[in-house]
XYZ file of N, CA and C in Angstrom:
522
model
N 79.424 139.036 87.360
C 80.676 138.170 87.766
C 79.903 137.695 89.004
N 79.542 138.653 90.001
C 79.334 137.813 91.227
C 77.873 137.073 91.379
N 77.243 137.533 90.511
C 76.378 136.031 90.087
C 77.317 135.038 89.705
N 77.873 134.860 89.291
C 78.394 133.169 88.922
C 79.284 132.539 90.120
N 79.731 133.872 91.056
C 80.655 133.228 92.302
C 79.454 132.830 93.152
N 77.926 133.551 92.985
C 77.033 133.396 94.066
C 76.264 131.935 93.808
N 76.876 131.754 92.759
C 75.693 130.214 92.179
C 76.519 129.702 92.373
N 78.210 129.942 92.310
C 79.341 128.185 92.521
C 78.586 128.844 94.725
N 78.698 129.424 94.575
C 78.868 129.075 96.640
C 77.416 128.532 96.511
N 76.639 128.813 96.247
C 74.960 128.413 96.358
C 74.842 126.759 96.700
N 76.425 126.336 95.320
C 75.832 124.842 94.563
C 76.430 123.829 95.775
N 77.959 124.843 96.320
C 79.071 124.373 97.262
C 78.177 123.925 98.566
N 77.203 125.414 98.729
C 76.690 125.142 100.337
C 75.922 124.220 100.465
N 75.237 123.877 99.437
C 73.751 122.614 99.270
C 74.463 121.220 98.821
N 75.779 121.392 98.391
C 75.763 120.132 98.013
C 77.053 119.666 99.640
N 77.501 120.449 100.545
C 77.715 120.608 102.358
C 76.992 119.977 103.046
N 75.421 121.170 102.645
C 74.005 120.155 103.670
C 73.930 118.789 103.366
N 74.021 118.851 102.362
C 73.601 117.163 101.635
C 74.814 116.088 102.687
N 75.423 116.595 102.579
C 76.832 115.828 102.884
C 76.382 115.846 104.622
N 76.239 116.612 105.081
C 76.294 117.150 106.776
C 75.261 116.016 106.820
N 73.789 116.816 106.524
C 72.358 115.711 106.806
C 72.302 114.429 106.584
N 73.189 114.267 105.436
C 73.337 112.190 105.387
C 74.105 111.799 106.342
N 75.196 112.677 106.653
C 76.349 111.857 107.646
C 75.409 111.975 108.721
N 75.224 113.238 109.902
C 74.044 112.957 110.516
C 73.258 112.311 110.947
N 73.216 111.656 110.173
C 71.402 110.902 110.376
C 72.126 109.102 110.732
N 73.484 108.894 110.683
C 74.816 108.121 111.087
C 75.619 108.399 112.265
N 75.288 109.327 113.502
C 75.953 109.543 113.905
C 77.041 110.771 113.250
N 77.529 110.893 112.542
C 78.760 111.403 111.272
C 79.251 112.447 111.308
N 79.833 113.263 111.840
C 80.414 114.699 111.390
C 80.800 114.131 110.071
N 80.494 115.686 108.775
C 80.921 115.558 107.361
C 82.434 115.157 107.200
N 83.333 114.873 108.108
C 84.486 114.710 107.774
C 84.469 113.308 107.559
N 83.379 112.959 109.049
C 83.543 111.100 109.045
C 82.928 111.132 107.829
N 81.568 111.023 107.339
C 80.624 111.256 105.920
C 81.731 110.576 105.312
N 82.725 111.697 104.804
C 83.626 111.487 103.874
C 84.733 110.408 103.194
N 85.238 109.955 104.744
C 85.897 109.314 105.820
C 85.311 107.792 105.035
N 84.164 108.035 105.197
C 83.362 106.666 105.233
C 82.742 106.130 102.936
N 83.373 107.067 102.629
C 83.314 107.182 101.245
C 84.339 107.179 100.507
N 85.320 107.472 101.050
C 86.766 107.279 100.635
C 86.701 105.867 100.637
N 86.554 105.230 102.492
C 87.149 104.441 102.343
C 86.030 102.894 101.805
N 84.888 103.644 101.203
C 83.879 102.791 100.509
C 84.796 102.646 98.844
N 85.281 103.498 98.776
C 85.692 103.225 97.303
C 87.070 102.299 97.482
N 88.068 102.844 98.367
C 89.107 102.754 98.295
C 89.386 101.339 98.975
N 88.478 100.670 99.696
C 88.313 100.033 100.474
C 89.574 99.112 101.856
N 91.117 99.999 102.083
C 91.169 100.225 103.118
C 92.363 101.091 102.812
N 92.494 102.113 104.003
C 93.713 103.408 103.997
C 94.471 102.937 105.543
N 95.754 103.242 105.607
C 96.253 103.893 106.461
C 95.825 105.322 107.383
N 96.092 105.661 108.176
C 95.286 107.423 109.196
C 96.431 108.194 107.746
N 97.458 108.345 107.952
C 98.243 108.976 107.181
C 97.773 108.971 105.704
N 97.293 108.512 105.218
C 97.076 108.244 103.680
C 95.808 108.924 103.996
N 94.557 108.749 104.551
C 93.160 109.066 104.894
C 93.312 110.844 104.722
N 94.664 111.023 106.359
C 94.497 112.687 105.480
C 95.310 113.418 105.073
N 96.183 112.672 104.147
C 96.489 112.833 103.669
C 95.851 113.511 101.752
N 94.668 112.453 101.409
C 93.643 112.230 101.015
C 92.855 113.634 100.822
N 92.272 113.258 102.310
C 91.347 114.653 102.806
C 92.042 115.913 103.842
N 92.832 115.853 103.352
C 93.750 116.957 103.471
C 93.687 117.655 105.069
N 93.565 117.170 105.891
C 93.311 117.064 107.549
C 94.640 116.417 108.024
N 94.848 117.313 109.274
C 95.984 116.952 110.003
C 95.672 114.951 109.933
N 96.957 114.981 110.918
C 97.392 113.531 110.802
C 95.876 113.695 112.557
N 96.475 114.267 113.085
C 95.164 113.739 114.591
C 93.810 114.474 114.483
N 93.983 114.944 113.357
C 92.178 114.927 112.787
C 91.544 114.110 112.258
N 92.447 113.026 111.744
C 91.729 112.070 110.833
C 91.420 111.228 112.193
N 92.462 110.640 113.375
C 92.398 109.880 114.168
C 91.783 109.787 115.294
N 91.706 111.524 115.413
C 90.457 111.383 116.030
C 88.887 111.088 115.512
N 88.609 111.683 113.973
C 87.452 110.595 113.763
C 87.632 109.494 113.675
N 88.946 108.954 113.175
C 88.795 107.909 112.771
C 88.511 106.951 114.575
N 88.626 107.275 115.490
C 88.459 106.854 116.962
C 86.772 106.797 117.353
N 85.910 107.769 116.694
C 84.420 108.257 117.047
C 84.075 106.722 115.975
N 85.283 106.788 114.617
C 83.994 106.039 113.953
C 84.089 104.614 114.342
N 85.264 104.363 114.973
C 84.824 102.553 115.440
C 84.617 102.460 116.968
N 84.329 103.096 117.806
C 83.327 103.415 118.483
C 81.556 103.462 118.328
N 81.556 103.569 117.043
C 80.727 103.838 116.333
C 80.059 102.263 115.572
N 81.575 101.633 115.521
C 81.523 99.813 114.861
C 81.026 100.313 113.512
N 81.261 101.460 112.545
C 81.980 101.810 111.517
C 82.734 101.329 110.919
N 84.263 101.328 111.441
C 85.943 101.053 110.890
C 85.969 100.382 111.813
N 87.331 99.270 111.373
C 87.919 98.094 112.794
C 89.188 98.439 112.055
N 90.422 97.909 113.025
C 91.149 98.362 112.156
C 92.000 96.981 112.114
N 92.927 97.211 111.120
C 93.620 95.858 110.462
C 94.984 95.391 110.239
N 95.824 94.676 110.112
C 96.609 95.092 109.939
C 96.689 94.849 107.993
N 97.728 95.664 107.531
C 97.140 95.883 105.763
C 99.057 94.787 105.464
N 98.628 95.183 103.983
C 99.956 94.219 103.518
C 100.984 93.822 104.018
N 101.695 94.670 104.034
C 102.808 95.312 104.965
C 101.902 95.428 106.197
N 102.431 93.775 106.513
C 102.075 93.788 107.486
C 102.794 94.584 109.530
N 103.512 95.690 109.218
C 104.040 96.304 109.826
C 103.277 97.752 110.471
N 101.904 97.663 109.296
C 101.331 99.023 108.469
C 99.981 98.732 109.666
N 99.051 98.866 110.630
C 97.988 99.134 110.102
C 96.817 100.434 109.802
N 96.155 99.401 108.861
C 95.150 100.556 108.062
C 93.969 99.650 109.307
N 92.729 101.147 108.584
C 91.276 100.454 108.967
C 90.548 100.749 107.487
N 89.646 100.440 107.862
C 88.464 99.416 106.581
C 87.352 99.496 107.472
N 85.978 100.049 106.832
C 84.879 99.985 106.910
C 84.071 98.559 107.324
N 83.094 98.620 108.549
C 82.619 96.982 108.877
C 81.443 96.919 108.006
N 80.384 96.359 107.880
C 79.385 95.953 107.101
C 78.568 97.394 107.688
N 78.303 97.280 108.737
C 77.789 99.352 109.123
C 77.623 99.933 108.818
N 79.796 99.913 108.949
C 79.724 101.109 107.732
C 79.870 101.049 105.991
N 79.761 100.010 105.675
C 79.793 99.860 104.641
C 78.150 100.502 104.104
N 77.101 99.884 104.964
C 75.661 100.055 104.596
C 75.836 101.677 104.747
N 76.350 102.150 105.918
C 76.737 104.075 106.090
C 76.984 104.672 104.945
N 78.186 104.257 104.095
C 78.571 104.802 103.297
C 77.916 104.793 102.021
N 76.828 103.630 102.209
C 76.307 103.332 100.436
C 75.013 104.740 100.736
N 74.229 104.551 102.183
C 73.048 105.779 101.791
C 73.616 106.837 102.259
N 74.887 107.086 102.818
C 75.782 108.601 102.461
C 75.778 109.335 100.552
N 76.188 107.952 99.890
C 76.384 108.535 99.006
C 75.080 108.920 97.789
N 74.284 108.341 98.368
C 72.627 108.260 98.092
C 72.517 109.608 97.016
N 73.488 110.545 98.213
C 72.991 112.101 97.907
C 73.609 112.628 96.798
N 74.392 111.613 96.118
C 74.568 112.203 95.132
C 73.467 111.677 93.547
N 72.602 110.787 94.206
C 72.393 110.258 93.251
C 70.970 111.558 92.370
N 70.272 112.016 92.847
C 69.731 113.726 92.532
C 71.074 114.278 91.156
N 71.986 114.576 92.157
C 72.581 115.191 90.967
C 73.213 114.749 89.917
N 73.113 113.011 89.992
C 74.155 112.522 89.429
C 72.784 112.136 88.225
N 71.425 112.185 88.018
C 70.282 112.230 87.064
C 70.613 113.638 86.331
N 70.865 115.004 87.639
C 70.452 116.132 86.818
C 71.916 116.340 85.354
N 73.405 115.632 86.448
C 73.914 115.559 85.380
C 74.057 114.674 84.230
N 73.464 113.479 84.190
C 72.933 112.335 83.398
C 72.978 113.654 81.922
N 71.339 114.068 82.576
C 70.836 115.250 80.986
C 72.108 115.864 80.532
N 73.042 116.392 80.817
C 73.858 117.350 79.909
C 74.432 116.264 78.813
N 74.153 117.155 77.330
C 75.335 115.966 76.678
C 77.100 116.255 77.013
N 77.280 115.437 76.511
C 79.091 115.411 76.546
C 79.874 116.702 76.638
N 79.213 117.036 75.279
C 79.772 118.811 75.527
C 79.913 119.515 76.834
N 78.698 119.679 77.419
C 78.042 120.294 78.311
C 78.346 119.834 79.876
N 78.914 118.688 79.529
C 79.445 118.040 80.889
C 81.118 118.408 80.300
N 81.878 117.840 79.212
C 83.163 118.296 79.260
C 83.458 119.904 79.638
N 82.431 120.141 79.047
C 83.150 122.172 79.490
C 82.681 122.624 80.545
N 81.742 121.885 81.720
C 81.245 121.820 83.111
C 82.868 121.404 83.647
N 83.341 120.380 83.072
C 84.765 119.560 84.233
C 85.759 120.488 83.810
N 86.035 120.740 83.140
C 87.216 122.138 82.302
C 86.588 123.067 83.242
N 85.729 123.912 83.211
C 85.514 124.785 83.892
C 86.032 124.636 86.040
N 85.459 123.322 85.777
C 85.981 123.461 87.546
C 87.311 123.104 87.890
N 87.442 122.465 86.938
C 89.189 122.092 86.951
C 90.262 123.307 87.154
N 89.795 124.251 86.238
C 90.402 124.975 85.895
C 89.821 126.419 87.562
N 88.807 126.691 87.850
C 88.564 127.091 88.671
C 89.521 126.675 89.813
N 89.223 125.319 90.080
C 90.026 124.625 91.965
C 91.291 125.255 91.157
N 91.901 124.521 90.464
C 93.623 125.107 89.817
C 93.967 126.121 89.973
N 93.206 127.230 89.701
C 93.325 128.134 90.168
C 93.293 128.452 91.592
N 92.918 128.032 91.685
C 92.654 128.353 93.897
C 93.378 127.234 94.413
N 94.154 126.369 94.298
C 94.889 125.435 94.768
C 96.151 126.479 94.481
N 96.419 126.923 92.671
C 98.165 127.770 92.675
C 97.985 128.819 94.195
N 96.558 129.371 94.336
C 96.974 130.506 95.085
C 96.869 130.172 96.519
N 96.958 129.098 97.053
C 96.923 127.924 98.476
C 95.763 128.131 98.832
N 94.345 128.590 98.225
C 93.311 128.544 99.604
C 92.556 127.461 99.021
N 92.801 126.643 98.489
C 92.295 125.225 98.620
C 93.787 124.162 98.944
N 93.785 123.109 99.131
C 94.480 121.695 98.773
C 93.946 120.517 97.816
N 94.782 120.440 96.975
C 94.163 119.388 95.717
C 93.482 118.238 96.677
N 94.276 117.251 97.337
C 92.832 115.948 97.654
C 91.885 116.352 98.166
N 90.957 117.648 98.977
C 90.598 117.318 99.681
C 89.431 117.819 98.461
N 89.136 118.668 97.037
C 88.790 119.365 96.014
C 88.909 118.147 95.264
N 89.711 117.331 94.695
C 89.365 116.363 93.845
C 88.992 114.853 94.174
N 88.897 114.548 95.886
C 88.355 113.421 96.335
C 87.372 112.709 95.505
N 87.949 111.864 94.952
C 87.140 110.296 94.123
C 87.018 111.485 92.862
N 87.719 111.559 92.258
C 87.379 112.456 90.860
C 88.632 111.345 90.010
N 87.990 110.945 88.887
C 88.520 110.037 87.979
C 89.463 110.826 87.692
N 89.601 111.357 87.326
C 90.498 112.141 86.347
C 91.720 113.145 87.753
N 91.986 112.847 88.649
C 93.458 112.820 89.377
C 94.447 111.483 89.555
N 95.692 112.266 89.822
C 96.667 111.035 89.320
C 97.105 111.505 89.846
N 98.436 110.744 90.615
C 99.472 111.241 91.703
C 100.323 110.893 90.876
N 102.106 111.792 90.084
C 102.866 111.276 89.155
C 103.647 111.750 90.526
N 104.052 111.099 91.022
C 105.663 111.041 92.200
C 104.702 111.863 93.160
N 105.423 112.899 93.491
C 104.940 113.977 94.413
C 104.157 114.514 93.708
N 103.711 115.074 92.488
C 102.292 115.447 91.983
C 100.979 115.235 92.150
N 100.319 115.685 91.815
C 98.962 115.259 91.762
C 99.090 116.803 90.199
N 98.154 115.286 89.075
C 97.542 115.924 88.721
C 95.976 115.197 87.739
N 95.917 116.796 87.421
C 93.888 116.953 86.896
C 94.444 116.218 85.524
N 93.845 115.080 85.170
C 94.226 114.778 83.357
C 92.896 114.744 82.261
N 92.689 115.440 82.981
C 91.681 116.319 82.322
C 91.917 117.594 81.559
N 92.406 118.471 82.562
C 92.671 119.657 82.268
C 94.297 119.877 82.123
N 94.703 118.444 81.841
C 96.346 117.972 81.858
C 97.524 119.236 82.500
N 97.637 119.075 83.760
C 97.860 120.304 84.448
C 98.033 119.640 86.088
N 99.411 120.252 86.740
C 99.725 119.976 87.500
C 98.476 120.572 88.907
N 98.384 119.507 90.097
C 97.351 120.151 90.771
C 97.922 120.472 92.804
N 99.199 120.499 92.209
C 99.896 120.253 93.672
C 101.000 119.561 94.355
N 101.792 119.371 95.313
C 102.358 118.514 95.791
C 101.597 117.301 96.473
N 102.129 116.418 96.484
C 101.319 114.991 96.888
C 102.479 114.713 98.523
N 101.368 115.728 99.551
C 102.427 116.150 100.911
C 101.912 115.871 101.978
N 101.924 114.667 103.036
C 101.152 114.715 103.922
C 100.801 116.569 104.428
N 99.243 116.538 105.873
C 99.716 117.724 105.790
C 100.224 117.951 107.365
N 100.471 118.636 107.863
C 100.647 119.331 109.210
C 99.630 118.758 110.467
């Protein structure tokens, strides 16, 4: 069991280091790198939405975004609802997000070598482990599952559509 935990931790640390290194090349923290990746996928979002999805406080998200604005990676705009301000990537921000996301290319190559059954098993096991950690309150749903195609928001709940299980409430962090 200890060896399995060590492997999971080593994998997690390696991915975090890759994100940190790729983000640092653009003068960004790992959290700001995550924000850039999130905005690249979503297009635009409010500070509250970013905070909720990345499981950080609104003030943490806001401070990160202020730095990103100063660096020229993010701009403030009016959302569809003209009363709400949103942020979106500038052209420089899109280029940075594209370069940061390239850290996952090597991982994609390795995962593509797994057959369908191996990928499905890996995803099911990951969903089970993450679900248990969420149930115990050790991690928050959005940050663990950001970008996952199987994450669905149903009303006030996040649901993993692969594991077919609720993962937690969709509430903004404090």
